[in-house]
JSON list of C-alpha atoms in Angstrom, two decimals:
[
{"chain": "A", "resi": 1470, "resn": "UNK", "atom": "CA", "xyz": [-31.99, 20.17, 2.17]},
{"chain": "A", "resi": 1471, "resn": "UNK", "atom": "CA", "xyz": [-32.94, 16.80, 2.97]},
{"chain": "A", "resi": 1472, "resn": "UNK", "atom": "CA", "xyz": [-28.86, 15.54, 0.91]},
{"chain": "A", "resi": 1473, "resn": "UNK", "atom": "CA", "xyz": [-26.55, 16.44, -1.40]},
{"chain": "A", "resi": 1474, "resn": "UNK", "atom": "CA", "xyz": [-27.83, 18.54, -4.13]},
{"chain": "A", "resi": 1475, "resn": "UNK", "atom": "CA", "xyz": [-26.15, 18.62, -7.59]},
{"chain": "A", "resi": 1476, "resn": "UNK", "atom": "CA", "xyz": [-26.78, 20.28, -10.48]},
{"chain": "A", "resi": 1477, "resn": "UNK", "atom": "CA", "xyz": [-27.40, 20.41, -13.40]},
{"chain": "A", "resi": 1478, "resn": "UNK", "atom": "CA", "xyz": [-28.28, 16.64, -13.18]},
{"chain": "A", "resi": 1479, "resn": "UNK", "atom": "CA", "xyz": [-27.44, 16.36, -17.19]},
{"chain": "A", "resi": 1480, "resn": "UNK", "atom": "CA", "xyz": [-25.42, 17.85, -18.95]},
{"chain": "A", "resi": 1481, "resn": "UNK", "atom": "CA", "xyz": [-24.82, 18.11, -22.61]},
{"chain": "A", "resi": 1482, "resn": "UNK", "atom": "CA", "xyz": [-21.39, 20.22, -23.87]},
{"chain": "A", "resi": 1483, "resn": "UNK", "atom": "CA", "xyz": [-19.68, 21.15, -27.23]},
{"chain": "A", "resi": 1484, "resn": "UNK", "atom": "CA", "xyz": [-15.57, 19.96, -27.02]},
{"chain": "A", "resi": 1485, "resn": "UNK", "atom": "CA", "xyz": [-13.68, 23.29, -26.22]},
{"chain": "A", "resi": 1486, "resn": "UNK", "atom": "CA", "xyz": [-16.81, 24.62, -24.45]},
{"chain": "A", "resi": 1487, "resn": "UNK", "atom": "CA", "xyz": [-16.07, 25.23, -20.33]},
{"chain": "A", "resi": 1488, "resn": "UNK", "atom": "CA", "xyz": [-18.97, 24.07, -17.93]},
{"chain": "A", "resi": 1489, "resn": "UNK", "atom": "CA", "xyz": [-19.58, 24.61, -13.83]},
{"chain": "A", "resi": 1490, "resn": "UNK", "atom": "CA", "xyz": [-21.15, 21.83, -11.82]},
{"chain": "A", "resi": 1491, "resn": "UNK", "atom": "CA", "xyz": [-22.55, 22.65, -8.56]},
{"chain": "A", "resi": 1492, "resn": "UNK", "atom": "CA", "xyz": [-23.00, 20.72, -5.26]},
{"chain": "A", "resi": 1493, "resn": "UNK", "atom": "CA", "xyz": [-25.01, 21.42, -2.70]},
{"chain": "A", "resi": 1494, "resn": "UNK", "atom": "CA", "xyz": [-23.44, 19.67, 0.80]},
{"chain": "A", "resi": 1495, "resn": "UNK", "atom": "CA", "xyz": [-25.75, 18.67, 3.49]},
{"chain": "A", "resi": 1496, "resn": "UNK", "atom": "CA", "xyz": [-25.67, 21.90, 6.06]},
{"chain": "A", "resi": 1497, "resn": "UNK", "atom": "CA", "xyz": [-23.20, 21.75, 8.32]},
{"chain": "A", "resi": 1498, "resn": "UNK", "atom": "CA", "xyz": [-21.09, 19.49, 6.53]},
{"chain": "A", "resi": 1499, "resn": "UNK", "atom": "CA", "xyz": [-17.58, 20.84, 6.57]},
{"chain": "A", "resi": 1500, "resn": "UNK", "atom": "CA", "xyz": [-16.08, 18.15, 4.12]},
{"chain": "A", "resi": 1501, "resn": "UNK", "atom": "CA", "xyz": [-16.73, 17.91, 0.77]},
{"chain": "A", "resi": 1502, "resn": "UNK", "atom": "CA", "xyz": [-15.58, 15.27, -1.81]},
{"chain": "A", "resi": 1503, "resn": "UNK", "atom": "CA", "xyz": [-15.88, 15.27, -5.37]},
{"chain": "A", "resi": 1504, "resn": "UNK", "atom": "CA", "xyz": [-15.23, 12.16, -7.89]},
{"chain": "A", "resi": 1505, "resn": "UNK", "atom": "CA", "xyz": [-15.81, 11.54, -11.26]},
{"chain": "A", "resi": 1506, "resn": "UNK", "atom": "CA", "xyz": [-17.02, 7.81, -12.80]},
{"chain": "A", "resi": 1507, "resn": "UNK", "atom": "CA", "xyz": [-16.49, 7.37, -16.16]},
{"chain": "A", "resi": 1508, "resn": "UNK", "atom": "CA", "xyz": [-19.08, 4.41, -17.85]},
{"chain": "A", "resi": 1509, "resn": "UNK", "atom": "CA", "xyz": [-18.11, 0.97, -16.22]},
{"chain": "A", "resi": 1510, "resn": "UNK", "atom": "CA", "xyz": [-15.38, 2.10, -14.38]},
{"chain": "A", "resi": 1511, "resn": "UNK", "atom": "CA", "xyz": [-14.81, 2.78, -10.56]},
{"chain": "A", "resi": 1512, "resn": "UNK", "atom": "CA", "xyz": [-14.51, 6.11, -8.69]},
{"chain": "A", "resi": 1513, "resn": "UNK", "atom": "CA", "xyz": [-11.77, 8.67, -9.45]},
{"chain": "A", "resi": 1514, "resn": "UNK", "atom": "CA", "xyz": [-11.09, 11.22, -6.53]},
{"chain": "A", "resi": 1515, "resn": "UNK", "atom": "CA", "xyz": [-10.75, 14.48, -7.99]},
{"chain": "A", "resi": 1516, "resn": "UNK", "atom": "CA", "xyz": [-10.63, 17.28, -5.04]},
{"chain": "A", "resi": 1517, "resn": "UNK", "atom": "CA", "xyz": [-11.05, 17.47, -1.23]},
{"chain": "A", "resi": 1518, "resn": "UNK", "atom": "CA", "xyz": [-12.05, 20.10, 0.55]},
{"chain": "A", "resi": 1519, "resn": "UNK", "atom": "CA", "xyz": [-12.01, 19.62, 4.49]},
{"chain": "A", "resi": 1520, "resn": "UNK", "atom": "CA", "xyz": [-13.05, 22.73, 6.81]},
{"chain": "A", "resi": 1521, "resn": "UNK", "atom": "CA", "xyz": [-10.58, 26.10, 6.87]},
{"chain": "A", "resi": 1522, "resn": "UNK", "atom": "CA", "xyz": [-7.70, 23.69, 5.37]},
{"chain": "A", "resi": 1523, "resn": "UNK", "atom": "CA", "xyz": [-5.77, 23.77, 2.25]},
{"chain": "A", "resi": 1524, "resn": "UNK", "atom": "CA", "xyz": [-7.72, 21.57, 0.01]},
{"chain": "A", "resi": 1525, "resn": "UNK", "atom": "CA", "xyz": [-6.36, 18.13, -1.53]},
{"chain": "A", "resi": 1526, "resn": "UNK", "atom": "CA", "xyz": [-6.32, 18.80, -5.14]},
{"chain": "A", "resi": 1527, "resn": "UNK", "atom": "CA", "xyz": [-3.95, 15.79, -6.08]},
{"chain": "A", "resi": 1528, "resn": "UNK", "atom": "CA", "xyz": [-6.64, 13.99, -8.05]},
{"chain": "A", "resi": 1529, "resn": "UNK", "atom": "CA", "xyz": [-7.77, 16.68, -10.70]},
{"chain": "A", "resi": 1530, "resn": "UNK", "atom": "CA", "xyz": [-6.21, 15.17, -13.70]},
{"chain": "A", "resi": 1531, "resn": "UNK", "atom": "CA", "xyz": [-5.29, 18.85, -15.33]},
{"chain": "A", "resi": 1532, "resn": "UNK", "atom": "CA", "xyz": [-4.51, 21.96, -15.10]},
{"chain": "A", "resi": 1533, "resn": "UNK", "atom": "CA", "xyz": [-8.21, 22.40, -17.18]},
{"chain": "A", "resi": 1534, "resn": "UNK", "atom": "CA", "xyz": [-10.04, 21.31, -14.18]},
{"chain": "A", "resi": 1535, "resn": "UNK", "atom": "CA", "xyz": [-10.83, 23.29, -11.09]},
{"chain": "A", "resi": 1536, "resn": "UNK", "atom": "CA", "xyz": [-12.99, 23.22, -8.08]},
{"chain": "A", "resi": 1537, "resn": "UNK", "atom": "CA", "xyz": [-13.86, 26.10, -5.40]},
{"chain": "A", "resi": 1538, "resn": "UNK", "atom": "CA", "xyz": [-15.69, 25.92, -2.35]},
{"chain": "A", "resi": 1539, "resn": "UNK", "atom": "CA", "xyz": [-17.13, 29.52, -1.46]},
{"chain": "A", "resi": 1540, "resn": "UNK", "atom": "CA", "xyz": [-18.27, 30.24, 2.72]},
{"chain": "A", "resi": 1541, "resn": "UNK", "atom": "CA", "xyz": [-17.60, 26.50, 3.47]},
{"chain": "A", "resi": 1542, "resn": "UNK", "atom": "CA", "xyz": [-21.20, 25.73, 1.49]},
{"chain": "A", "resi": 1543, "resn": "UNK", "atom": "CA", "xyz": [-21.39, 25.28, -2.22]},
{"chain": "A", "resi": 1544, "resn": "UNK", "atom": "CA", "xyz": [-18.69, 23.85, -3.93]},
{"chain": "A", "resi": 1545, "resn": "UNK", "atom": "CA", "xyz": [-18.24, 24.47, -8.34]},
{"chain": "A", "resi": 1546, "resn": "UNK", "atom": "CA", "xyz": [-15.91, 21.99, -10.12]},
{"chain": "A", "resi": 1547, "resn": "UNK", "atom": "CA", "xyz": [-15.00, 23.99, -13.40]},
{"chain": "A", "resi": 1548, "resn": "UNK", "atom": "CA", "xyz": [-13.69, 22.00, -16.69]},
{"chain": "A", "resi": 1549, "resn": "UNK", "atom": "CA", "xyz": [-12.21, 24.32, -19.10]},
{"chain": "A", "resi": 1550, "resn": "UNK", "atom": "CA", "xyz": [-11.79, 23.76, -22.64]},
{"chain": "A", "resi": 1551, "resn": "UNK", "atom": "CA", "xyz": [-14.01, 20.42, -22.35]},
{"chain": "A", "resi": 1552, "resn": "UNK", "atom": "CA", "xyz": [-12.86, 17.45, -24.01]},
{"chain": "A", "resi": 1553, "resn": "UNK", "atom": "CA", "xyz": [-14.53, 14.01, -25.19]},
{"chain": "A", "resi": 1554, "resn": "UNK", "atom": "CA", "xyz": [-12.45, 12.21, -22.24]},
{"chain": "A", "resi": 1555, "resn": "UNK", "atom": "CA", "xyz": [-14.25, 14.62, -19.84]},
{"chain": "A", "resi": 1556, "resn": "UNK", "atom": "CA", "xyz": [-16.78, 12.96, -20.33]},
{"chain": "A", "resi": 1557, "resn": "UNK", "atom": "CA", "xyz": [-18.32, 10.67, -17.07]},
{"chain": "A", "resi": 1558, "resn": "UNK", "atom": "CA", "xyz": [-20.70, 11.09, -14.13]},
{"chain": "A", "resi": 1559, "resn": "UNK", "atom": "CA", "xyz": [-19.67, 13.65, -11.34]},
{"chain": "A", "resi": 1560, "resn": "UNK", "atom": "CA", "xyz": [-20.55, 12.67, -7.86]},
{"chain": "A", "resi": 1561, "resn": "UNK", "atom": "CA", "xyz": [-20.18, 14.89, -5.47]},
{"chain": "A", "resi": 1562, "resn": "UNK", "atom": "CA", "xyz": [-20.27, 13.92, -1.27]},
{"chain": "A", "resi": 1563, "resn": "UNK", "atom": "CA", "xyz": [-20.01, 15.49, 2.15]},
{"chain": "A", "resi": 1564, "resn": "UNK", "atom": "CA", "xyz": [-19.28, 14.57, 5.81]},
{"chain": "A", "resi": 1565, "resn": "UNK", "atom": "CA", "xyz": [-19.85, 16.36, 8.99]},
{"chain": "A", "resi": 1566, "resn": "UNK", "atom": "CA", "xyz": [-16.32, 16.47, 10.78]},
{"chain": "A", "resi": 1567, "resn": "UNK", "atom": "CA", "xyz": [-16.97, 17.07, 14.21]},
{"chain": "A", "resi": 1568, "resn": "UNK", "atom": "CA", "xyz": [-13.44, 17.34, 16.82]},
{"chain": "A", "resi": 1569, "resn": "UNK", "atom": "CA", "xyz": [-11.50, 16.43, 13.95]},
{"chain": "A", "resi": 1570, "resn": "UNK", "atom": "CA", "xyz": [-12.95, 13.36, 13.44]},
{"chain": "A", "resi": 1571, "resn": "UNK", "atom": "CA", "xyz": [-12.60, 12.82, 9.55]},
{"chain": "A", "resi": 1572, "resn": "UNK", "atom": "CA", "xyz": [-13.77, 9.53, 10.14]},
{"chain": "A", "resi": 1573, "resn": "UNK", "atom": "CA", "xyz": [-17.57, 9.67, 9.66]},
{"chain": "A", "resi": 1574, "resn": "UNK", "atom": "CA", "xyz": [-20.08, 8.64, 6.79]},
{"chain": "A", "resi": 1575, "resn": "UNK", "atom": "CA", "xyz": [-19.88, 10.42, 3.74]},
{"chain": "A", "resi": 1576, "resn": "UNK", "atom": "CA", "xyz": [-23.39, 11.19, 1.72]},
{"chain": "A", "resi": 1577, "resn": "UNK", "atom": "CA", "xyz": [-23.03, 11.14, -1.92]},
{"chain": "A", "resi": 1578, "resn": "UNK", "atom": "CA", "xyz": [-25.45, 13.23, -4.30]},
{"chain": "A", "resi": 1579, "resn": "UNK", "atom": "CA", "xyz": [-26.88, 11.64, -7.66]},
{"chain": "A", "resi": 1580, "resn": "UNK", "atom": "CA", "xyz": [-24.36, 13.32, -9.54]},
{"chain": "A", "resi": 1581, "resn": "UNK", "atom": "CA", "xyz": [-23.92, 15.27, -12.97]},
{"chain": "A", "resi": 1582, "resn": "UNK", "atom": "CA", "xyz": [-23.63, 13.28, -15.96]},
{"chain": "A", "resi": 1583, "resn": "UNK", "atom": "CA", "xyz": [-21.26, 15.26, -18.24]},
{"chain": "A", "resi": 1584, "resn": "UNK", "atom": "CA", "xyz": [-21.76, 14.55, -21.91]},
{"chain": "A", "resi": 1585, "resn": "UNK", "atom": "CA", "xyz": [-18.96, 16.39, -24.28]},
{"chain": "A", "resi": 1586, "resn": "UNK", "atom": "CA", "xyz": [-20.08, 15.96, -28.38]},
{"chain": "B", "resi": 1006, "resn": "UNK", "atom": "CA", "xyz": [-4.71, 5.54, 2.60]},
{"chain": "B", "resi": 1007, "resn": "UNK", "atom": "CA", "xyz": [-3.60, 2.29, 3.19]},
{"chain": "B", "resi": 1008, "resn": "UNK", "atom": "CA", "xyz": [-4.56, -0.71, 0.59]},
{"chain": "B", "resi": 1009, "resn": "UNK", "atom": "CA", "xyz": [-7.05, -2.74, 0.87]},
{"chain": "B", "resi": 1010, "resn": "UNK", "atom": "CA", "xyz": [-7.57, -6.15, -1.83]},
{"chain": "B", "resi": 1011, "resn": "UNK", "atom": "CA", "xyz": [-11.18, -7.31, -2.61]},
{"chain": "B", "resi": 1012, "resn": "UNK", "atom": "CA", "xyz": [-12.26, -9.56, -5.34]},
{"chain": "B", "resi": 1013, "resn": "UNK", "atom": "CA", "xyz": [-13.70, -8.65, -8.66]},
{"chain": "B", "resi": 1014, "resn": "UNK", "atom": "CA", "xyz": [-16.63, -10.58, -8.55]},
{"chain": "B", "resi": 1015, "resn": "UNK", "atom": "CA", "xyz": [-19.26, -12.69, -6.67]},
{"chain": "B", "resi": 1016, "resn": "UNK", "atom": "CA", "xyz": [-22.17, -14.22, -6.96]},
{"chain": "B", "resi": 1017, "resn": "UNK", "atom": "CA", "xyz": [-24.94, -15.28, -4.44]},
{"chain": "B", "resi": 1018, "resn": "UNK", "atom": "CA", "xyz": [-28.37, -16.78, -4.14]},
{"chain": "B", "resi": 1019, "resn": "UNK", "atom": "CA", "xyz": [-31.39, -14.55, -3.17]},
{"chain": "B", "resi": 1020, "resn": "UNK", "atom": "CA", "xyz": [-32.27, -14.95, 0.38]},
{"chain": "B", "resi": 1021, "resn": "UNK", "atom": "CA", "xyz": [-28.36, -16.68, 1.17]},
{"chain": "B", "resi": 1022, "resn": "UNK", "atom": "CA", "xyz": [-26.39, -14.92, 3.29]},
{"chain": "B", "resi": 1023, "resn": "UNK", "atom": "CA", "xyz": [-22.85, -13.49, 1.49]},
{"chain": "B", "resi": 1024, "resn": "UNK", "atom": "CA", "xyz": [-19.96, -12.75, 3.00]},
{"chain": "B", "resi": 1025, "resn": "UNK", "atom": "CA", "xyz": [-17.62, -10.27, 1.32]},
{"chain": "B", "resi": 1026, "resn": "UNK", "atom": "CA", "xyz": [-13.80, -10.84, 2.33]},
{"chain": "B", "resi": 1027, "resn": "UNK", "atom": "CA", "xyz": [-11.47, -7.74, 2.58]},
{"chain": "B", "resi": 1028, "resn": "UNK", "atom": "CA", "xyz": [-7.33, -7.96, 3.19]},
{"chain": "B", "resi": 1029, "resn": "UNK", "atom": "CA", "xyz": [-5.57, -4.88, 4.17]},
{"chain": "B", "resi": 1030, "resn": "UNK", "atom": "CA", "xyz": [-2.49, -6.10, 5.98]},
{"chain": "B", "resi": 1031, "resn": "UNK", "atom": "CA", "xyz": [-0.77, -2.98, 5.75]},
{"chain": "B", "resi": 1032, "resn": "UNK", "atom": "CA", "xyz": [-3.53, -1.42, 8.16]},
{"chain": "B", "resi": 1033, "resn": "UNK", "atom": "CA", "xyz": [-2.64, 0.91, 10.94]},
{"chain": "B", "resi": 1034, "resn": "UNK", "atom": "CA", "xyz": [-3.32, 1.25, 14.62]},
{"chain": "B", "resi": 1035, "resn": "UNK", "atom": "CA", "xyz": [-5.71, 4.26, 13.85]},
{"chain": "B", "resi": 1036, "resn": "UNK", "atom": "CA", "xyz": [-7.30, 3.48, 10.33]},
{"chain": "B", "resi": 1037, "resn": "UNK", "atom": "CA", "xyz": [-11.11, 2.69, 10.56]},
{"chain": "B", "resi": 1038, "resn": "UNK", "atom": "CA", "xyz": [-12.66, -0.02, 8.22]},
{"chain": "B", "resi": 1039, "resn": "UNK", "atom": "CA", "xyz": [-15.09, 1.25, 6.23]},
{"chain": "B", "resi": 1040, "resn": "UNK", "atom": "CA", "xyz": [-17.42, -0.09, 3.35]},
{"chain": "B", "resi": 1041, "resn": "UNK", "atom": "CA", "xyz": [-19.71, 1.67, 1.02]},
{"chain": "B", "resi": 1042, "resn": "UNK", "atom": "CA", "xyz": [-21.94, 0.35, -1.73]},
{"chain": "B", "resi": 1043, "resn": "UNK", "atom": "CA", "xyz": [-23.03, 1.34, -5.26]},
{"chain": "B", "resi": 1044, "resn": "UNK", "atom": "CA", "xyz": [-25.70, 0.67, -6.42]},
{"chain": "B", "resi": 1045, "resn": "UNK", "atom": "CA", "xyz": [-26.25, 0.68, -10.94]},
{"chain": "B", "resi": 1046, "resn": "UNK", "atom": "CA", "xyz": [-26.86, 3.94, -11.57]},
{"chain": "B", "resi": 1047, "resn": "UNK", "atom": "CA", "xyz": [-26.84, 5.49, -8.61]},
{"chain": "B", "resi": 1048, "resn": "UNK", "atom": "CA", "xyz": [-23.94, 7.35, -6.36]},
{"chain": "B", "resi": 1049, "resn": "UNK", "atom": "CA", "xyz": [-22.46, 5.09, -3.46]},
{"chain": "B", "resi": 1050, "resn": "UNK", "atom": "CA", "xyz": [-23.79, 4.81, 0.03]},
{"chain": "B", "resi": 1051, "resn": "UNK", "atom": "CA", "xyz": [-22.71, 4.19, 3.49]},
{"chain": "B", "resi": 1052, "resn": "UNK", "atom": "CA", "xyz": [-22.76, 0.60, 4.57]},
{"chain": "B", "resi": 1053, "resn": "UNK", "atom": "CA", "xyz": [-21.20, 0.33, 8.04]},
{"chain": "B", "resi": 1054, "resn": "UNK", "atom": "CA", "xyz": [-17.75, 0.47, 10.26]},
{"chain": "B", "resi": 1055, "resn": "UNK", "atom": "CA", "xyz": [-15.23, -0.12, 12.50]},
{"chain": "B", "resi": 1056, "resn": "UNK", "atom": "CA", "xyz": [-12.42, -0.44, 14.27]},
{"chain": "B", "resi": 1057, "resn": "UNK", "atom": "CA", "xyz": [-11.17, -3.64, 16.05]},
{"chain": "B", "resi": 1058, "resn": "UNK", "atom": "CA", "xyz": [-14.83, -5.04, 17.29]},
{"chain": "B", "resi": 1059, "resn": "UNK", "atom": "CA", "xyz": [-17.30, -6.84, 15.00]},
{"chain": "B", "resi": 1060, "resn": "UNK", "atom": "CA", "xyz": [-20.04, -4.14, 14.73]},
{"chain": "B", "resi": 1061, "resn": "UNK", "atom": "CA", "xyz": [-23.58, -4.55, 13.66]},
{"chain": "B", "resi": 1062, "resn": "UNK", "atom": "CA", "xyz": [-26.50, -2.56, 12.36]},
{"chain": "B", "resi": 1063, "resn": "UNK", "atom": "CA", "xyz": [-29.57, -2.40, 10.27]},
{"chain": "B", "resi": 1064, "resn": "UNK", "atom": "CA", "xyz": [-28.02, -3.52, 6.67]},
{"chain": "B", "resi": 1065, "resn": "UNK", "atom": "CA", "xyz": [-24.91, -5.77, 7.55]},
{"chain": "B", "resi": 1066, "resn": "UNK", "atom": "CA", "xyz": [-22.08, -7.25, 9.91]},
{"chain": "B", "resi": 1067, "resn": "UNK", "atom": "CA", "xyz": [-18.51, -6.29, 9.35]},
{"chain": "B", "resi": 1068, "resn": "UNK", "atom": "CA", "xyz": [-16.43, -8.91, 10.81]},
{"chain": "B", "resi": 1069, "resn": "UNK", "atom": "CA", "xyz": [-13.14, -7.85, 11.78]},
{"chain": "B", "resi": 1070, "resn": "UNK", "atom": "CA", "xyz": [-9.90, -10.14, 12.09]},
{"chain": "B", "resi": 1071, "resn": "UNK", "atom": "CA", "xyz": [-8.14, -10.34, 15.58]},
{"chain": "B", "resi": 1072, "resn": "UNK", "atom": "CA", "xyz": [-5.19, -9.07, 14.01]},
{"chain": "B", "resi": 1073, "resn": "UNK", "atom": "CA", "xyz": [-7.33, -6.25, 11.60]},
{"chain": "B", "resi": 1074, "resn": "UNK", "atom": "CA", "xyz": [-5.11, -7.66, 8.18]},
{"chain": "B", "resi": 1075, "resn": "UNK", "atom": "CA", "xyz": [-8.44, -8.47, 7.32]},
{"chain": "B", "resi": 1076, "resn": "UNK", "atom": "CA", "xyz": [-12.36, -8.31, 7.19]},
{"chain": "B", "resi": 1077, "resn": "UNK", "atom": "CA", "xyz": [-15.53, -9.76, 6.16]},
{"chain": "B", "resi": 1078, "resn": "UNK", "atom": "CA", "xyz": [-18.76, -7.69, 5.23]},
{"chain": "B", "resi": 1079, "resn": "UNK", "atom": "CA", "xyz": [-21.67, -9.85, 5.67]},
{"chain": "B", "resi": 1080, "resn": "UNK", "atom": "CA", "xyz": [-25.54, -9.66, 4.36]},
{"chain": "B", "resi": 1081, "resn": "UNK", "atom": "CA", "xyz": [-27.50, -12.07, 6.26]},
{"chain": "B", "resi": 1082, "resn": "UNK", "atom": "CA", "xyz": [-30.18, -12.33, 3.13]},
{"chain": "B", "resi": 1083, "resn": "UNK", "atom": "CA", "xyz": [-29.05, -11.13, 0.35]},
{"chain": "B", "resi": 1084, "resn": "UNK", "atom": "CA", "xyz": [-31.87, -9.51, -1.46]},
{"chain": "B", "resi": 1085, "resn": "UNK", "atom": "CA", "xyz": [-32.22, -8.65, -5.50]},
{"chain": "B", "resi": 1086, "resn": "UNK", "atom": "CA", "xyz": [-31.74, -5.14, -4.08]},
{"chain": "B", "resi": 1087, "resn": "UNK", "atom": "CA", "xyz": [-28.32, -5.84, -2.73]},
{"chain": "B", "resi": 1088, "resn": "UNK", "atom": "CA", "xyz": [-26.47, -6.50, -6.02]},
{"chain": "B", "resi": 1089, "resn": "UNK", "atom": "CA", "xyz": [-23.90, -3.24, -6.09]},
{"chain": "B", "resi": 1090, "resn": "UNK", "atom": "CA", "xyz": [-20.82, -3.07, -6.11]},
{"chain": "B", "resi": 1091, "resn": "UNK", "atom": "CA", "xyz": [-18.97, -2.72, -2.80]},
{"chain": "B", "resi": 1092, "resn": "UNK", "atom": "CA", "xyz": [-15.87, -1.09, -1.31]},
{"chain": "B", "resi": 1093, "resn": "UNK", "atom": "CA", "xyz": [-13.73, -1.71, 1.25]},
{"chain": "B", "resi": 1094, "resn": "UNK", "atom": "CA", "xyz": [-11.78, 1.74, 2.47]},
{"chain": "B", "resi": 1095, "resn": "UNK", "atom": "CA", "xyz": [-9.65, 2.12, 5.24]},
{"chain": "B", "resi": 1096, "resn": "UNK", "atom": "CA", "xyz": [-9.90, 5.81, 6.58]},
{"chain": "B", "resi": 1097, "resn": "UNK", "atom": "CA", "xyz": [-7.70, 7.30, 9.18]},
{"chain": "B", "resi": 1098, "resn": "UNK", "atom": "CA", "xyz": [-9.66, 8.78, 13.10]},
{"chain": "B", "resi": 1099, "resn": "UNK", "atom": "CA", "xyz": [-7.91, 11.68, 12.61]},
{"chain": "B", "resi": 1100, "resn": "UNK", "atom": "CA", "xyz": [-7.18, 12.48, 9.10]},
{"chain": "B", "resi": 1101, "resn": "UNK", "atom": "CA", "xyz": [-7.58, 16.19, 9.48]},
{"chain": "B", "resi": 1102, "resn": "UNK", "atom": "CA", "xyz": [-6.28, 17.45, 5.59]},
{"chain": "B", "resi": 1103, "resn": "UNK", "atom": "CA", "xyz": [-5.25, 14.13, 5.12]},
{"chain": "B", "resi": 1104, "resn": "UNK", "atom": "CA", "xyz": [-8.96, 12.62, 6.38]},
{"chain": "B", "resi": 1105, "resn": "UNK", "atom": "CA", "xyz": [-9.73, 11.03, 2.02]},
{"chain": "B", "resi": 1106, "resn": "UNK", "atom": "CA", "xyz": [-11.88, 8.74, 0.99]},
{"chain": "B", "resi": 1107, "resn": "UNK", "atom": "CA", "xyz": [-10.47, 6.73, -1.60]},
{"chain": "B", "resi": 1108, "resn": "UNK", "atom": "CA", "xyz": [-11.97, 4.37, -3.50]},
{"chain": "B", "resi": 1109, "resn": "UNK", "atom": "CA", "xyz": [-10.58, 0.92, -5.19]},
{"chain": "B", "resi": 1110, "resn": "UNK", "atom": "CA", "xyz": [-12.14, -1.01, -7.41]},
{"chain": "B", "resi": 1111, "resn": "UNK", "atom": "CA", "xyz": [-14.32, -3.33, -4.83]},
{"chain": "B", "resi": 1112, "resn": "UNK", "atom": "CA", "xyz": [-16.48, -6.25, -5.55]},
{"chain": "B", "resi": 1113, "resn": "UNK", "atom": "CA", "xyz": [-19.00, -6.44, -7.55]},
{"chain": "B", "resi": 1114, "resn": "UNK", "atom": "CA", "xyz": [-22.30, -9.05, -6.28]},
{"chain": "B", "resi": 1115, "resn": "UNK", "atom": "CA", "xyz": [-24.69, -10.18, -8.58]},
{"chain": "B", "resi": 1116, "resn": "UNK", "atom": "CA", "xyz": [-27.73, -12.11, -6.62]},
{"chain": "B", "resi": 1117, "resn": "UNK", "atom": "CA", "xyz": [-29.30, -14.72, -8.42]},
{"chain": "B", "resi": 1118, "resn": "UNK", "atom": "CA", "xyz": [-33.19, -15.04, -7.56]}
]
């Protein structure tokens, strides 16, 4: 695809229900980010997945949320046992790392806003 | 990543140019200045930058101090279009695992037409 894909692009959840978002990084794209922006405020960092290595999981704010990246592709952040705080927008970006150069642009999808009534 | 201090706020004229100021004196020999933009309602985007050289290209300047402790974004005409919020990150060459992008709270420009 043309950038990053996420999906579903709303979504609407009961408390205690779990939900999967999924992000599509551009192709090749061996880093992938994702955030979460609750309304008004700035960008939380929630997981970081970078090529073959351990991923940076130091921003997921409970043991309830999750993330897995499957053949270096797709990536699914899982919320368990949803709660009203959960909710916010979920952005999800990627960078191409080429000679372990982290330093490039990142793109950022449109993101998943995560509603929990 | 190291920290970087931006103002809350700023306003600017349509068609003016604004210059957004960025201090990260605790910045290291091998961090990169970067700067990204949000947009309302949309996810950020790229913006532009570098390392010790001012750098240009097709949507702004970044200005870099001699002594990199600090550094000015600038839009040469600010349009309606440009009013976002923007961030000032410092990123690391070589990050490898360590390689984040970390956002603070950046500056947000209203445009007045």
């Amino acid at each position: 695809g043309a950038g990053v894909s996420q999906s579903p692009s709303n979504k609407v959840t009961e408390k205690g229900k779990d939900v999967e978002l999924r992000c599509d990084p551009i192709s090749g794209h061996t880093a992938l980010y994702w955030y979460r922006q609750s309304l008004g405020q700035g960008l939380e960092f929630l997981i970081y997945f970078q090529g073959n290595s351990a991923p940076d999981k130091s921003g997921l704010p409970s043991d309830r949320f999750s993330a897995e990246r499957t053949g270096g592709s797709v990536s699914t952040l899982t919320i368990q046992r949803t709660q009203q705080e959960d909710s916010a927008v979920y952005l999800c970006a990627s960078s191409l790392i080429n000679s372990g150069r982290t330093n490039t642009e990142a793109f950022f999808g449109q993101g998943t806003r995560l509603t929990v009534v | 990543d190291a920290k970087t201090t931006q103002p809350n706020s700023m306003e600017s004229n349509e068609e003016e140019p604004v210059h957004l100021p960025c201090n990260h004196s605790t910045i290291s020999g091998t961090d990169y200045i970067h700067w990204y933009r949000q947009l309302p309602s949309q996810g950020p985007e790229y913006v532009i930058h570098g390392l010790t050289s001012n750098v240009n290209n097709r949507m702004a300047s970044l200005a870099i101090a001699e002594d990199r402790k600090s550094s000015t974004l600038i839009l040469h005409r600010a349009t309606l279009r440009d009013a976002a919020v923007y961030y000032c990150i410092l990123r690391e060459e070589y990050g490898g695992s360590q390689g984040n992008l970390i956002f603070g709270k950046g500056t947000k420009l209203s445009v007045k037409p």
